[in-house]
Amino acid sequence: MESVIITTPILLIGYGAALILGVIEIFKHVTGYILLALSAIFFIASTVYAVLLGAKYEEIMIVILLFLFVNIITFGIHKGGRK
């Protein structure tokens, strides 16, 4: 059984962009969480497209957990006082 996310380049680009923007936000805090908002837009658009292509919920959940993990780290660092 093939993975829809791994075999579709546009999904890899969308999820990759969301992940990169989230990681950049960890190291460089932009006022108003602009990069995280852009990251969320890429993530939501890629997830909707993956669902429309027929991706299994298990592979979507793996990507969601990775995205949430990056965002939790980002908010924890910025709310914890390290800027």
CSV table of C-alpha atoms in Angstrom, one decimal:
chain,number,residue,atom,x,y,z
A,1,MET,CA,0.0,0.0,0.0
A,2,GLU,CA,1.5,3.3,-1.1
A,3,SER,CA,1.5,6.5,1.0
A,4,VAL,CA,-0.3,9.4,-0.7
A,5,ILE,CA,1.7,12.0,1.2
A,6,ILE,CA,5.1,10.5,0.2
A,7,THR,CA,4.2,9.9,-3.4
A,8,THR,CA,2.7,13.4,-4.1
A,9,PRO,CA,5.4,16.1,-4.5
A,10,ILE,CA,3.0,19.0,-3.9
A,11,LEU,CA,2.2,17.6,-0.5
A,12,LEU,CA,5.8,17.1,0.4
A,13,ILE,CA,6.5,20.7,-0.6
A,14,GLY,CA,3.5,22.0,1.4
A,15,TYR,CA,4.3,20.1,4.6
A,16,GLY,CA,8.0,20.8,4.2
A,17,ALA,CA,7.3,24.6,4.0
A,18,ALA,CA,5.0,24.4,7.0
A,19,LEU,CA,7.7,22.5,9.0
A,20,ILE,CA,10.5,24.9,7.9
A,21,LEU,CA,8.5,28.0,8.8
A,22,GLY,CA,7.8,26.5,12.2
A,23,VAL,CA,11.4,25.7,12.8
A,24,ILE,CA,12.5,29.1,11.7
A,25,GLU,CA,10.0,30.6,14.2
A,26,ILE,CA,11.8,28.6,17.0
A,27,PHE,CA,15.1,30.3,16.3
A,28,LYS,CA,13.9,33.7,15.2
A,29,HIS,CA,10.9,35.1,16.9
A,30,VAL,CA,8.9,37.3,14.5
A,31,THR,CA,6.5,39.7,16.1
A,32,GLY,CA,2.9,38.5,16.1
A,33,TYR,CA,3.8,34.9,15.1
A,34,ILE,CA,3.6,35.7,11.4
A,35,LEU,CA,5.7,32.7,10.4
A,36,LEU,CA,3.5,30.3,12.5
A,37,ALA,CA,0.4,31.7,10.8
A,38,LEU,CA,1.9,31.1,7.4
A,39,SER,CA,3.0,27.7,8.5
A,40,ALA,CA,-0.5,26.9,9.6
A,41,ILE,CA,-1.9,28.0,6.3
A,42,PHE,CA,0.5,25.7,4.4
A,43,PHE,CA,-0.3,22.9,6.8
A,44,ILE,CA,-4.1,23.2,6.5
A,45,ALA,CA,-4.0,23.5,2.7
A,46,SER,CA,-1.8,20.5,2.4
A,47,THR,CA,-3.9,18.4,4.8
A,48,VAL,CA,-7.1,19.3,3.0
A,49,TYR,CA,-5.5,18.3,-0.3
A,50,ALA,CA,-4.2,15.0,1.2
A,51,VAL,CA,-7.7,14.1,2.4
A,52,LEU,CA,-9.1,14.9,-1.0
A,53,LEU,CA,-6.5,12.6,-2.6
A,54,GLY,CA,-7.6,9.8,-0.3
A,55,ALA,CA,-4.8,9.7,2.3
A,56,LYS,CA,-5.2,7.3,5.2
A,57,TYR,CA,-6.0,8.9,8.6
A,58,GLU,CA,-2.9,7.2,10.1
A,59,GLU,CA,-0.5,9.0,7.8
A,60,ILE,CA,-2.3,12.3,8.3
A,61,MET,CA,-2.2,11.9,12.1
A,62,ILE,CA,1.6,11.4,12.0
A,63,VAL,CA,2.0,14.7,10.1
A,64,ILE,CA,-0.4,16.5,12.5
A,65,LEU,CA,1.5,15.2,15.5
A,66,LEU,CA,4.8,16.5,14.1
A,67,PHE,CA,3.3,19.9,13.3
A,68,LEU,CA,1.8,20.2,16.8
A,69,PHE,CA,5.1,19.1,18.4
A,70,VAL,CA,6.9,21.9,16.5
A,71,ASN,CA,4.3,24.5,17.6
A,72,ILE,CA,4.3,23.4,21.2
A,73,ILE,CA,8.1,23.8,21.3
A,74,THR,CA,7.8,27.2,19.7
A,75,PHE,CA,5.2,28.5,22.1
A,76,GLY,CA,7.0,27.0,25.1
A,77,ILE,CA,10.2,28.7,24.2
A,78,HIS,CA,8.6,32.1,23.5
A,79,LYS,CA,6.3,32.0,26.5
A,80,GLY,CA,9.0,30.7,28.8
A,81,GLY,CA,11.0,33.9,28.4
A,82,ARG,CA,13.7,32.9,25.9
A,83,LYS,CA,13.4,35.2,22.9
